Coordinates of C-alpha atoms and ligand atoms in Angstrom, one line a residue:
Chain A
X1 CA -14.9 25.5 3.7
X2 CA -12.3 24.5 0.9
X3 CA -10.8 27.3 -1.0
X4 CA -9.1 26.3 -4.0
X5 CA -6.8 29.1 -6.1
X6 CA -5.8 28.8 -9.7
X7 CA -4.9 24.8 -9.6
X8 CA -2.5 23.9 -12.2
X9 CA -1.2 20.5 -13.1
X10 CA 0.9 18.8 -15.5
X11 CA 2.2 15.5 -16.4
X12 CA 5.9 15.5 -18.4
X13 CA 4.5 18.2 -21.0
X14 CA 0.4 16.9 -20.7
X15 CA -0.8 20.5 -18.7
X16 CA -4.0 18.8 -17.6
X17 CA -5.3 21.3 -15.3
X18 CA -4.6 25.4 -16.4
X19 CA -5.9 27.4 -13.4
X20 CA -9.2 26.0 -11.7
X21 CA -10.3 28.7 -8.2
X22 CA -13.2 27.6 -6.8
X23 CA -14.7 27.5 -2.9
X24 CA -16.5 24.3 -1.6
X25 CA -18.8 25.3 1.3
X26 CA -20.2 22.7 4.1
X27 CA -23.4 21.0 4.3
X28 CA -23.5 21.5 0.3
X29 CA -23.1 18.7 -2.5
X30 CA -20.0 19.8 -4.8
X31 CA -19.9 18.2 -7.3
X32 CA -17.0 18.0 -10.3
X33 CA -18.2 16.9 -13.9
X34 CA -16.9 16.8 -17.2
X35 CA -15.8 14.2 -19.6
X36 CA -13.8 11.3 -19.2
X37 CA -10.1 12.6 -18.9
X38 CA -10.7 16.4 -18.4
X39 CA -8.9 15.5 -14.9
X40 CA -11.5 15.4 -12.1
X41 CA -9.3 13.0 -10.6
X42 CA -6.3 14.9 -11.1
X43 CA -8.1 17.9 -9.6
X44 CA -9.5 15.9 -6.7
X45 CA -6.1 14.6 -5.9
X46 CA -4.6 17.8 -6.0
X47 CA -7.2 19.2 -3.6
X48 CA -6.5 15.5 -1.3
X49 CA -2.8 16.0 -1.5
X50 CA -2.2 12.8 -3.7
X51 CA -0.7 15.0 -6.2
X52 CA 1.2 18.2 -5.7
X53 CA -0.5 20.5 -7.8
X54 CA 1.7 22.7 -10.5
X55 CA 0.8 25.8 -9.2
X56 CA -1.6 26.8 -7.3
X57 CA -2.7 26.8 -3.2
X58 CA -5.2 24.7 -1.4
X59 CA -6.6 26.1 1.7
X60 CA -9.1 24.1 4.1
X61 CA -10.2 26.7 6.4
X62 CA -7.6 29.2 6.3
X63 CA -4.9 26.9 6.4
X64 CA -3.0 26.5 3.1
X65 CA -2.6 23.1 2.6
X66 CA -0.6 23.1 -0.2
X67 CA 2.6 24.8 1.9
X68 CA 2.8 21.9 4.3
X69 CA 4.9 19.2 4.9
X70 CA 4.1 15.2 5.6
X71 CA 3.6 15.9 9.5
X72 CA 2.1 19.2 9.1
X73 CA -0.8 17.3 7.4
X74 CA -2.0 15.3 9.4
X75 CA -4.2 17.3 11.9
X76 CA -6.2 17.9 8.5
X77 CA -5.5 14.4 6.9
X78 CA -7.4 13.2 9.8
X79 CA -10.4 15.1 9.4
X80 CA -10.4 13.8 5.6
X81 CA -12.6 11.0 4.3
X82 CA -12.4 10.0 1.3
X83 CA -14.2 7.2 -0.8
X84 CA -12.3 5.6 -3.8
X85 CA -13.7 5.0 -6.9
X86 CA -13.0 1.0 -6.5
X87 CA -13.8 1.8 -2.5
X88 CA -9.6 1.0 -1.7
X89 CA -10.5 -0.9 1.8
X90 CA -7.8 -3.0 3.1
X91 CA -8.9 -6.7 1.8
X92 CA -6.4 -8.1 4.2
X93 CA -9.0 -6.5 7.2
X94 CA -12.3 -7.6 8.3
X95 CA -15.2 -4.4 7.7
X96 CA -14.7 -3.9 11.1
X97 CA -11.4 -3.3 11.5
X98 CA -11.4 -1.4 8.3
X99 CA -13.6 1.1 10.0
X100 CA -12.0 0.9 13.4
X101 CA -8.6 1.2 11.7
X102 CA -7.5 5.5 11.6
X103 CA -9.8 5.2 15.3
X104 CA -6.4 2.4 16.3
X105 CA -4.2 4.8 15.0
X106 CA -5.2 8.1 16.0
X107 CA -7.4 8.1 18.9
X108 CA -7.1 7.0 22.6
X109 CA -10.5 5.5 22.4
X110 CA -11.0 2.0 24.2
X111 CA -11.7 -1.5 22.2
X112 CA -15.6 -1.3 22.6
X113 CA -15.3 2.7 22.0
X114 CA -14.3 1.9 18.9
X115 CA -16.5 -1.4 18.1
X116 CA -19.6 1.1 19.5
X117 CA -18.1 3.6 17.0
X118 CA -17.7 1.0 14.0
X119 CA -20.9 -0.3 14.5
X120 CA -22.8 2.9 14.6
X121 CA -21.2 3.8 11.7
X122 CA -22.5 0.4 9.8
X123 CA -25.9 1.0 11.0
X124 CA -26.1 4.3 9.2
X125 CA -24.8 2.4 6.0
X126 CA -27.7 0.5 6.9
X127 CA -24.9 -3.2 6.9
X128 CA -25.6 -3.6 10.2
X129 CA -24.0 -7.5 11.5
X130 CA -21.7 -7.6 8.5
X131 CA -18.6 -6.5 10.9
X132 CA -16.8 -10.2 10.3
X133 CA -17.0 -10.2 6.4
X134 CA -13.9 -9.5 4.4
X135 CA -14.1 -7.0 1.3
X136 CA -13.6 -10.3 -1.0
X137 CA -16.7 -11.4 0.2
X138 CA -18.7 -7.9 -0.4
X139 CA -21.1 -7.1 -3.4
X140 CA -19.9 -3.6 -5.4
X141 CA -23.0 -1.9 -3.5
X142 CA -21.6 -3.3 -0.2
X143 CA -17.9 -2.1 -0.2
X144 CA -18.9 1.7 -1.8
X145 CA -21.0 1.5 1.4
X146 CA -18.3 0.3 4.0
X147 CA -15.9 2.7 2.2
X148 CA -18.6 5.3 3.3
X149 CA -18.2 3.8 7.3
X150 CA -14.9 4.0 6.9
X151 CA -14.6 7.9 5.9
X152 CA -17.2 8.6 8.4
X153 CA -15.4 6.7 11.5
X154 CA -13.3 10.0 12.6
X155 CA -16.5 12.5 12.2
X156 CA -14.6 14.3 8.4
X157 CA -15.6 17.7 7.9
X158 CA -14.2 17.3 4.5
X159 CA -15.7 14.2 2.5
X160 CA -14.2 13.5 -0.7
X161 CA -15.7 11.0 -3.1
X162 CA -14.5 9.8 -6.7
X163 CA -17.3 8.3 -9.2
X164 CA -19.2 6.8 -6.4
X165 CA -21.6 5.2 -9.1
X166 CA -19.1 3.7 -11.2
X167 CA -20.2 -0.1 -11.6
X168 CA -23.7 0.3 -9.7
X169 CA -27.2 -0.3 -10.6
X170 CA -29.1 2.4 -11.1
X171 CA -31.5 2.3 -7.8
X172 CA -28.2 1.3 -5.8
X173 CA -26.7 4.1 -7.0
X174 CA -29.2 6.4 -6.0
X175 CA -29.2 4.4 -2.8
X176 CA -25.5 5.8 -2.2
X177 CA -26.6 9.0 -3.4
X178 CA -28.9 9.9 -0.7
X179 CA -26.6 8.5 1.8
X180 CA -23.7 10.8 0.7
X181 CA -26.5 13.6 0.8
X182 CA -27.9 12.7 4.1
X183 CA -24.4 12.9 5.7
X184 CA -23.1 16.2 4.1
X185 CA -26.2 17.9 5.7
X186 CA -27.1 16.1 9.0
X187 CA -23.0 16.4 10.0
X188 CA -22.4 19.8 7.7
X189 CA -19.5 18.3 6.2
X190 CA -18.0 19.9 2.8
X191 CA -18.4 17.2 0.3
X192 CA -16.7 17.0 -3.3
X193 CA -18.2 14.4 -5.6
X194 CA -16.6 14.1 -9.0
X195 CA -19.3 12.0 -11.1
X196 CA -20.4 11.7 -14.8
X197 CA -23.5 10.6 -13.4
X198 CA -26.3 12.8 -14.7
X199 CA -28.6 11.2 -12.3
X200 CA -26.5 12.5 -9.4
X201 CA -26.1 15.8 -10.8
X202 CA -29.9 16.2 -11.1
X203 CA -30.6 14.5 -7.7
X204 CA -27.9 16.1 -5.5
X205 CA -25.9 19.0 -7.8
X206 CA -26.1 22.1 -4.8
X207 CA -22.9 23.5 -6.4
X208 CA -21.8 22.0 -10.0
X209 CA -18.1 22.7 -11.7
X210 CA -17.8 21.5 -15.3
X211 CA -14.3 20.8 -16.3
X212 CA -13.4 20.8 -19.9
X213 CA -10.0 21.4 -21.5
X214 CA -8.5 21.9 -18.7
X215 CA -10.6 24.9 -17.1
X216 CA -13.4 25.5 -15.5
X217 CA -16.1 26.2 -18.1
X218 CA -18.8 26.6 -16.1
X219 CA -20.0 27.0 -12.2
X220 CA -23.6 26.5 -11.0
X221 CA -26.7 24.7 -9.5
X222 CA -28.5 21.8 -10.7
X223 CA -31.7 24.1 -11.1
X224 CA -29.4 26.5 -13.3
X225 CA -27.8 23.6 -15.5
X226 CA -31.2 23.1 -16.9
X227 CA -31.4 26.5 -18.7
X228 CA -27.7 27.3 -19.4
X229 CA -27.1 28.0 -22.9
X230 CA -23.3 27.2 -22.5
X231 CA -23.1 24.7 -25.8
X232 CA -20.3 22.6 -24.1
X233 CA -22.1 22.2 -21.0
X234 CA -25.2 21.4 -22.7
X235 CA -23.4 18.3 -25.2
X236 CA -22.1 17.1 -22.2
X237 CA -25.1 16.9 -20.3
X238 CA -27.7 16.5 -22.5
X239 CA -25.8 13.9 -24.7
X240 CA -28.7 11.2 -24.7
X241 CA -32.0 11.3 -26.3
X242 CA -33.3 10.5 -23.1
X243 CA -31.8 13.5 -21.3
X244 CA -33.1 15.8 -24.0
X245 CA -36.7 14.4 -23.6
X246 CA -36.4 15.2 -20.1
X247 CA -35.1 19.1 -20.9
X248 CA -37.6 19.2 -23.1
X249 CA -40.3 18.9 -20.0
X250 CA -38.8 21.8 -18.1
Chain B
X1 CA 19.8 3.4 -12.3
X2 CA 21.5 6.5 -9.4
X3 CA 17.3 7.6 -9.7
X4 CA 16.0 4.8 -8.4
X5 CA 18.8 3.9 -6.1
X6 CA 18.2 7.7 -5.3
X7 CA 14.3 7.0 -4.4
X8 CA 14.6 4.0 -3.0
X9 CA 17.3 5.1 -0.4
X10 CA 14.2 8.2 0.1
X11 CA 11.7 5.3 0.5
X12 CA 13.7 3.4 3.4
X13 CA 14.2 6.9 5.4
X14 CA 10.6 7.7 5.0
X15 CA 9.8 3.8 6.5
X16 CA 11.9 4.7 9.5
X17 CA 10.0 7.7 10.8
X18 CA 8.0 8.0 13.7
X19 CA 5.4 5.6 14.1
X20 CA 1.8 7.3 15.0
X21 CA 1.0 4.6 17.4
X22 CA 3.6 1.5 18.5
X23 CA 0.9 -1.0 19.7
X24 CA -0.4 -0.6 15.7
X25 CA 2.7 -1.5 14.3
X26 CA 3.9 -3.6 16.9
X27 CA 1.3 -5.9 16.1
X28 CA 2.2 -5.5 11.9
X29 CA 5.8 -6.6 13.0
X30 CA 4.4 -10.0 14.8
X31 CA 1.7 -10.9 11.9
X32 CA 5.5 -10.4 9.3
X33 CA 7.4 -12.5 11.4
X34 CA 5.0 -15.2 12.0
X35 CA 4.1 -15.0 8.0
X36 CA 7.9 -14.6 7.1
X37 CA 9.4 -17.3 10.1
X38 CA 6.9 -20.1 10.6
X39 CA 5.6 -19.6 6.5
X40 CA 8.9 -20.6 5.0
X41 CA 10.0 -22.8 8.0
X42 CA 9.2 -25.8 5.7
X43 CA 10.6 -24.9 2.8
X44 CA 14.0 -24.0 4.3
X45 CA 13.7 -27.3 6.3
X46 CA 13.3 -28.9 3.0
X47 CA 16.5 -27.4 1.4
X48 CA 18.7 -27.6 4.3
X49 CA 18.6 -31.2 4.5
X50 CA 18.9 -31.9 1.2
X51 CA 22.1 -29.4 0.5
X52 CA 23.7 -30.8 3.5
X53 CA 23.6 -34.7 2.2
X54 CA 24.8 -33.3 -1.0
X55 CA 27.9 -31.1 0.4
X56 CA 28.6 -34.1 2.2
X57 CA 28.3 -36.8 -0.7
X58 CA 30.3 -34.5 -2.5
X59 CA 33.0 -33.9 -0.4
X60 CA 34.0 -37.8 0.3
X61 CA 33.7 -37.7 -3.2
X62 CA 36.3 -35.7 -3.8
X63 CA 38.2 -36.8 -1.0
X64 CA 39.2 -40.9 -1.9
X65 CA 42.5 -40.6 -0.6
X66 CA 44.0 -43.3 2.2
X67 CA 46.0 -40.0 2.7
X68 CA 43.5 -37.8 4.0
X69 CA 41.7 -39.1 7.5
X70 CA 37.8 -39.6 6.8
X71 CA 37.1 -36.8 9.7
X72 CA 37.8 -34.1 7.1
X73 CA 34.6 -34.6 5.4
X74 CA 32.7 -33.9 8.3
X75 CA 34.6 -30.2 8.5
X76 CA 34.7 -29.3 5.0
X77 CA 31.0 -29.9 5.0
X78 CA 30.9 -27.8 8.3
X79 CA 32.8 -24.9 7.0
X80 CA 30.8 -25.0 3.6
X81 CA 27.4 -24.9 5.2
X82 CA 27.8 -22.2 7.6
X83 CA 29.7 -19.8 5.4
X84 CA 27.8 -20.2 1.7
X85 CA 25.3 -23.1 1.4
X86 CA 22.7 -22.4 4.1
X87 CA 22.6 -18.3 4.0
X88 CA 23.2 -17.9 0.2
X89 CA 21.2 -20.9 -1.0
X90 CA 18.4 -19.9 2.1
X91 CA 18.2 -16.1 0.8
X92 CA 17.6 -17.0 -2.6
X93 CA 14.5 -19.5 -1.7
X94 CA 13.0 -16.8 0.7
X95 CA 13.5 -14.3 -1.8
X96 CA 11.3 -15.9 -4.3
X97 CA 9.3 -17.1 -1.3
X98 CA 9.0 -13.7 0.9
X99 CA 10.3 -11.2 -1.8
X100 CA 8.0 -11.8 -4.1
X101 CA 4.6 -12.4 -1.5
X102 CA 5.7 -8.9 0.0
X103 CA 6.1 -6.9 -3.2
X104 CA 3.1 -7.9 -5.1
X105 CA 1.1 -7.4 -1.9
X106 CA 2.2 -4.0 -1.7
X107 CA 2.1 -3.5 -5.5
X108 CA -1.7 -4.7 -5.4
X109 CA -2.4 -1.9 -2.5
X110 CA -0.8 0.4 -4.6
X111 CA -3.1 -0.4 -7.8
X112 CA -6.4 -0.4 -6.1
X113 CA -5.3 2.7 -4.2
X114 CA -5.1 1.4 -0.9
X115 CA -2.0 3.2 -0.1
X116 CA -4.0 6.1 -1.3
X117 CA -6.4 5.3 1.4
X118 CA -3.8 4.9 3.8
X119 CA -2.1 8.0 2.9
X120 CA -5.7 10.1 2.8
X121 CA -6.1 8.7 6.4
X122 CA -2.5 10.7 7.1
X123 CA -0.9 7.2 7.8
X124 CA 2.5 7.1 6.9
X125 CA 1.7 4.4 4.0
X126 CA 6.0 3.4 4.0
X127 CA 6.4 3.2 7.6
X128 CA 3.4 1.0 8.2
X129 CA 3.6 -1.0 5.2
X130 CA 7.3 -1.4 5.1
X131 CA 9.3 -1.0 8.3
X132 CA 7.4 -3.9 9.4
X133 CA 8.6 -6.6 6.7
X134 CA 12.1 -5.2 7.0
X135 CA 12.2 -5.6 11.1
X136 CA 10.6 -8.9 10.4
X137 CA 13.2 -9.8 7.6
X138 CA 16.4 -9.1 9.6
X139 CA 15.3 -10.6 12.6
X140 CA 13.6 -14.2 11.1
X141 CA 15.7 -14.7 8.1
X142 CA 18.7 -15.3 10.4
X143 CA 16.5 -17.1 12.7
X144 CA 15.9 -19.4 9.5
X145 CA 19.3 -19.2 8.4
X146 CA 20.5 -20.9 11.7
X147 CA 17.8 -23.6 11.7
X148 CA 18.7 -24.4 8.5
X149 CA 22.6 -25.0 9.3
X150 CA 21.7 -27.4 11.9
X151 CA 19.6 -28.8 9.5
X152 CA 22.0 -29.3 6.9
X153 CA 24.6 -30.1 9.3
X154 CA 21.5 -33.2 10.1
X155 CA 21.1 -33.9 6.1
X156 CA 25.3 -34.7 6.1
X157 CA 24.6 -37.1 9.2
X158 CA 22.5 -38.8 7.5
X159 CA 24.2 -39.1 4.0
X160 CA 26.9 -40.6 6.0
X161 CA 24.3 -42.8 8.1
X162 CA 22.9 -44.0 4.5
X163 CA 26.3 -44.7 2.8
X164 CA 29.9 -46.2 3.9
X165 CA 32.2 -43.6 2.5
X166 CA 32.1 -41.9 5.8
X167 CA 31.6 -43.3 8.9
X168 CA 29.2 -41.2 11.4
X169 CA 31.5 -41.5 14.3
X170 CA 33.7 -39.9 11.5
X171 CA 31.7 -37.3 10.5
X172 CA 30.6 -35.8 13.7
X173 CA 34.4 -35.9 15.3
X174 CA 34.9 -33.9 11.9
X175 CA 32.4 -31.1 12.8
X176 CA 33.9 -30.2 16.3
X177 CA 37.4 -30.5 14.5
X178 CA 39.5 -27.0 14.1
X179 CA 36.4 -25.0 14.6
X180 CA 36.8 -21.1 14.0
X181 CA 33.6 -19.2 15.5
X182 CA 34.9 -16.6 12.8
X183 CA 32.4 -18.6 10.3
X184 CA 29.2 -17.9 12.5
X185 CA 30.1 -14.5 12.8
X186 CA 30.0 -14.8 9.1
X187 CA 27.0 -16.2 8.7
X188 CA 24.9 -14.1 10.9
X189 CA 26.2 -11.2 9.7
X190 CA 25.1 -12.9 5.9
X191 CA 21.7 -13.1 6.9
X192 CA 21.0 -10.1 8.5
X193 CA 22.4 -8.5 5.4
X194 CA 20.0 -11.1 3.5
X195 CA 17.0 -10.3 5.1
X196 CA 17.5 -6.3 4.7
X197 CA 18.1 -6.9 0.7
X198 CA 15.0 -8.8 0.1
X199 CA 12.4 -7.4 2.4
X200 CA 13.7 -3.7 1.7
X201 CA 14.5 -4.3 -2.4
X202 CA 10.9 -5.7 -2.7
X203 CA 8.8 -3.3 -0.8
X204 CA 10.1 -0.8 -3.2
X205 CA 9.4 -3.0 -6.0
X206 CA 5.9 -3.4 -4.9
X207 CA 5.6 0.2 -3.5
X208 CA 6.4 1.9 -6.9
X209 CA 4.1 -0.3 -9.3
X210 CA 2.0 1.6 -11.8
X211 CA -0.8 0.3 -13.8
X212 CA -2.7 -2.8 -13.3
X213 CA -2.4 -6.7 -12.1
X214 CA 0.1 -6.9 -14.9
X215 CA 2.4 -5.0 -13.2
X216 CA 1.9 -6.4 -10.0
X217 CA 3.6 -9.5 -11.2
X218 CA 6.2 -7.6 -13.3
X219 CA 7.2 -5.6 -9.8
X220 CA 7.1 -9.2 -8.0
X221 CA 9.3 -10.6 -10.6
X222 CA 12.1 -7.3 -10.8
X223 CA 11.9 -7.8 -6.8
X224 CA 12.9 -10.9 -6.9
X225 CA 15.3 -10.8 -9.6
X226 CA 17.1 -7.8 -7.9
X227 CA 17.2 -9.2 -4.8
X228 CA 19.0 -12.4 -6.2
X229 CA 21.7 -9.8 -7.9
X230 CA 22.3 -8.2 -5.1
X231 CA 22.5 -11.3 -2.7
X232 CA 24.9 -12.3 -4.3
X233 CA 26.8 -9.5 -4.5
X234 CA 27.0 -8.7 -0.8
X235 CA 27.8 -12.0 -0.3
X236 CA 31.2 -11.8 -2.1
X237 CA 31.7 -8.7 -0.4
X238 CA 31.5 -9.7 3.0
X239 CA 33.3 -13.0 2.2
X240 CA 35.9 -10.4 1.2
X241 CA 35.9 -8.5 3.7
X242 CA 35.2 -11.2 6.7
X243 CA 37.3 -14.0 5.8
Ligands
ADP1 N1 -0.4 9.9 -12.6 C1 -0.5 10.4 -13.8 N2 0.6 10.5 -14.7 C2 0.5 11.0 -15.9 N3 -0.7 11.4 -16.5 C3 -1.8 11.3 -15.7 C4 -1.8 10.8 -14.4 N4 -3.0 10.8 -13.9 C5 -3.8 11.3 -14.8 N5 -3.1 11.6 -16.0 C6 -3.6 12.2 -17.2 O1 -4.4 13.3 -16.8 C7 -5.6 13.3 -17.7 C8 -6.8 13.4 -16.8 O2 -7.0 12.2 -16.1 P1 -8.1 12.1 -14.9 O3 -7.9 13.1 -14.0 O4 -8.0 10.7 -14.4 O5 -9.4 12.2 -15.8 P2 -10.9 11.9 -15.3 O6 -10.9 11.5 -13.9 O7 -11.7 13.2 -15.5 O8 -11.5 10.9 -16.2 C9 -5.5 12.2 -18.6 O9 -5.1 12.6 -19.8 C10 -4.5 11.2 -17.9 O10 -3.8 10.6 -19.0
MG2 MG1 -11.5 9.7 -12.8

């Protein structure tokens, strides 16, 4: 479980975040919306450590996060995955030792402990035999789904994942989806998903935050977001014709 | 300026910490020096020879007197070679060489948040990306530096072999002649300066880039321009100070 109390952050005099409290719980889809801007980066970075939030504590099963130091961290760090919004893997490693790579640093596991490890965690990212390719020679689809073996490879309990269908195809994306789904229930890992993807916010919303100015406007399930009468929420949401088609349906 | 000479003093103290695991970046220090040592090998060779015929072309030049024995050449050129011409005119090659290769391959991890990654991980992103470069810098650039003295000692040799200003019998009685050891203290102590400024001055370069591939090659470019600057700079000082 992630507890998060009254987040603030600000850039020179831009206060993009003014007091966000919410608590992720495991084995549930989190997910952070809002426009583009309103700082779901920001406020997943401040939850990650990236940034030093304003104000504000972080606490990841009762240990507040936000009061350590570099080497404190890293007992939690290590139990962190995250996947980047342009995936981030090393393009100077091979997929495998991309995923073996925190395994080399922080276990005392053997060479084919690890390769047994890497590949396992391939085969559920269903790229099974693609251990020798380098990220240069990956499709978009492909490295969102190594960057998935990679933050799987130490066994998170926290998974972290920014826009994970920015630049997909829409079955692909759904593809990635279920995946993130599957994993955050069969392990019961706490997942946080920032997306502007209404797709994924229909498919896999268990616990929705809406950002916008700043705060959070709004806090619920996909099967609530449907009715809410909260007018921001609802522009954001139902922007497209074909959104308010579907609402109409329900 | 005292901000970032603040930071980047920060930056080199955070490289130094504790590795998590030595075999990890053990083997980061080998794939540097291989990519630093052997990579620039030819380039250095290159140089060496060339400045070495010219220091020595230049030097019987200036020396047409009946006056002055011919064997002077060949220790003027010595003394010149060691002391300026191969680590100064070395460390400004490998600086645009190295310096820039190492910042804008750190800048690029930067921009596509691969130190992110590394950092997420709870890898201490400085010390694996940096202490590395800077272990391999001081410890091949000298390496280089020395290969390229003999080489330019070589390059003289054969100005003198292709000419008949100086004789070679000359020339090589001239190198042994009135050697002080003072000079390779010098030099070594040049180089490993050399090596610190332009692996260490770069990786913060690279390590602090914001933005995009623009920046990249802006950070790649300040690297190497600050690295020159201050080459040069330590260079007077320890001629100051040394000789
Ligand atoms: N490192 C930074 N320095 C200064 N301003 C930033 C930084 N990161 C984000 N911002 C600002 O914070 C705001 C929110 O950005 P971001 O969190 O990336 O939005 P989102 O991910 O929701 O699109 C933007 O106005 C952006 O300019
Ligand atoms: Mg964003």
């Amino acid at each position: 479980m992630i507890e998060i109390k009254d987040i603030y952050k600000t850039f020179g005099d831009n206060e993009v975040l003014k007091g966000i409290s919410a608590i992720f719980k495991p084995g549930k889809n989190n997910l952070i919306i809002g426009g583009s801007g309103s700082g779901k980066t920001t406020l997943l970075k401040c939850i990650v450590g990236l940034h030093d939030p304003t104000k504000g504590d972080v606490i990841f099963d009762g240990e507040n996060f936000t009061d350590m130091d570099f080497e404190q961290r890293v007992p939690i760090r290590t139990r962190i995955g995250m996947l980047f919004q342009n995936s981030a893997l090393f393009d100077s490693m091979t997929v495998e030792e991309n995923i073996m790579f925190p395994l080399n640093l922080f276990t005392k596991q053997t060479k084919a402990e690890k390769l047994d490890r890497a590949n396992f965690c391939l085969e559920r990212v269903n790229l099974t035999g693609k251990n020798k390719l380098y990220p240069a020679e990956l499709s978009g689809g492909m490295k969102k789904r190594v960057g998935i073996a990679r933050a799987i490879s130490m066994q998170p309990k926290y998974l972290f994942v920014d826009e994970p269908n920015s630049g997909l195809d829409p079955k692909t994306s759904i593809l990635i989806d279920e995946l993130i789904n599957e994993l955050t229930e069969e392990y019961s890992i706490t997942t946080v998903v920032v997306t502007h993807d209404m797709n994924s916010v229909m498919g896999i919303g268990d616990h929705i935050l809406f950002l916008h100015q700043g705060k959070k406007w709004w806090e619920g399930s996909n099967k609530e977001i449907a009715h809410t009468d909260n007018q921001e929420l609802n522009d954001f949401v139902f922007a497209s014709k074909f959104m308010q088609a579907a609402k109409a349906k329900l | 300026m005292f901000h970032s000479l603040g930071k980047y003093i920060l930056l080199l103290r955070l490289s130094f910490r504790r590795p998590e695991k030595f075999s990890v970046y053990w083997a980061e220090v080998m794939r540097e020096m291989v990519s630093v040592g052997v990579g620039s090998l030819g380039i250095i060779a290159i140089i060496s020879v060339f400045i070495g015929a010219v220091a020595t072309i230049q030097t019987a030049f200036q020396l047409v007197s009946d006056f002055i024995p011919k064997t002077i050449v060949g220790g003027i050129t010595r003394d010149s070679t060691i002391l300026e011409f191969s680590p100064t005119i070395s460390a400004l090659v490998l600086a645009g060489r190295v310096g820039s290769s190492m910042a804008s391959q750190i800048g690029t991890m930067r921009v596509t948040e691969q130190i992110d990654a590394l950092e997420i991980m709870g890898v201490n992103a400085p010390g694996y990306l940096i202490s590395p470069k800077i272990i391999a810098g001081v410890t091949m650039i000298p390496l280089l530096v020395i290969v390229s003295v003999i080489l330019g000692l070589c390059g003289g040799y054969i100005a003198c072999a292709a000419s008949n200003d100086v004789s070679t019998a000359d020339y090589v009685t001239g190198l042994t002649d009135g050697f002080n050891p003072v000079i390779v203290t010098v030099c070594a102590v040049k180089a490993i300066f050399f090596g610190f400024i332009i692996t260490s001055i770069c990786s913060y370069q690279g390590f602090y880039t914001d933005g995009g591939s623009l920046e990249v090659g802006q950070s790649a470019t300040r690297g190497v321009v600050w690295s020159c600057i201050m080459i040069l700079f330590v260079d007077l000082i320890i001629s100051r100070l040394l000789l």
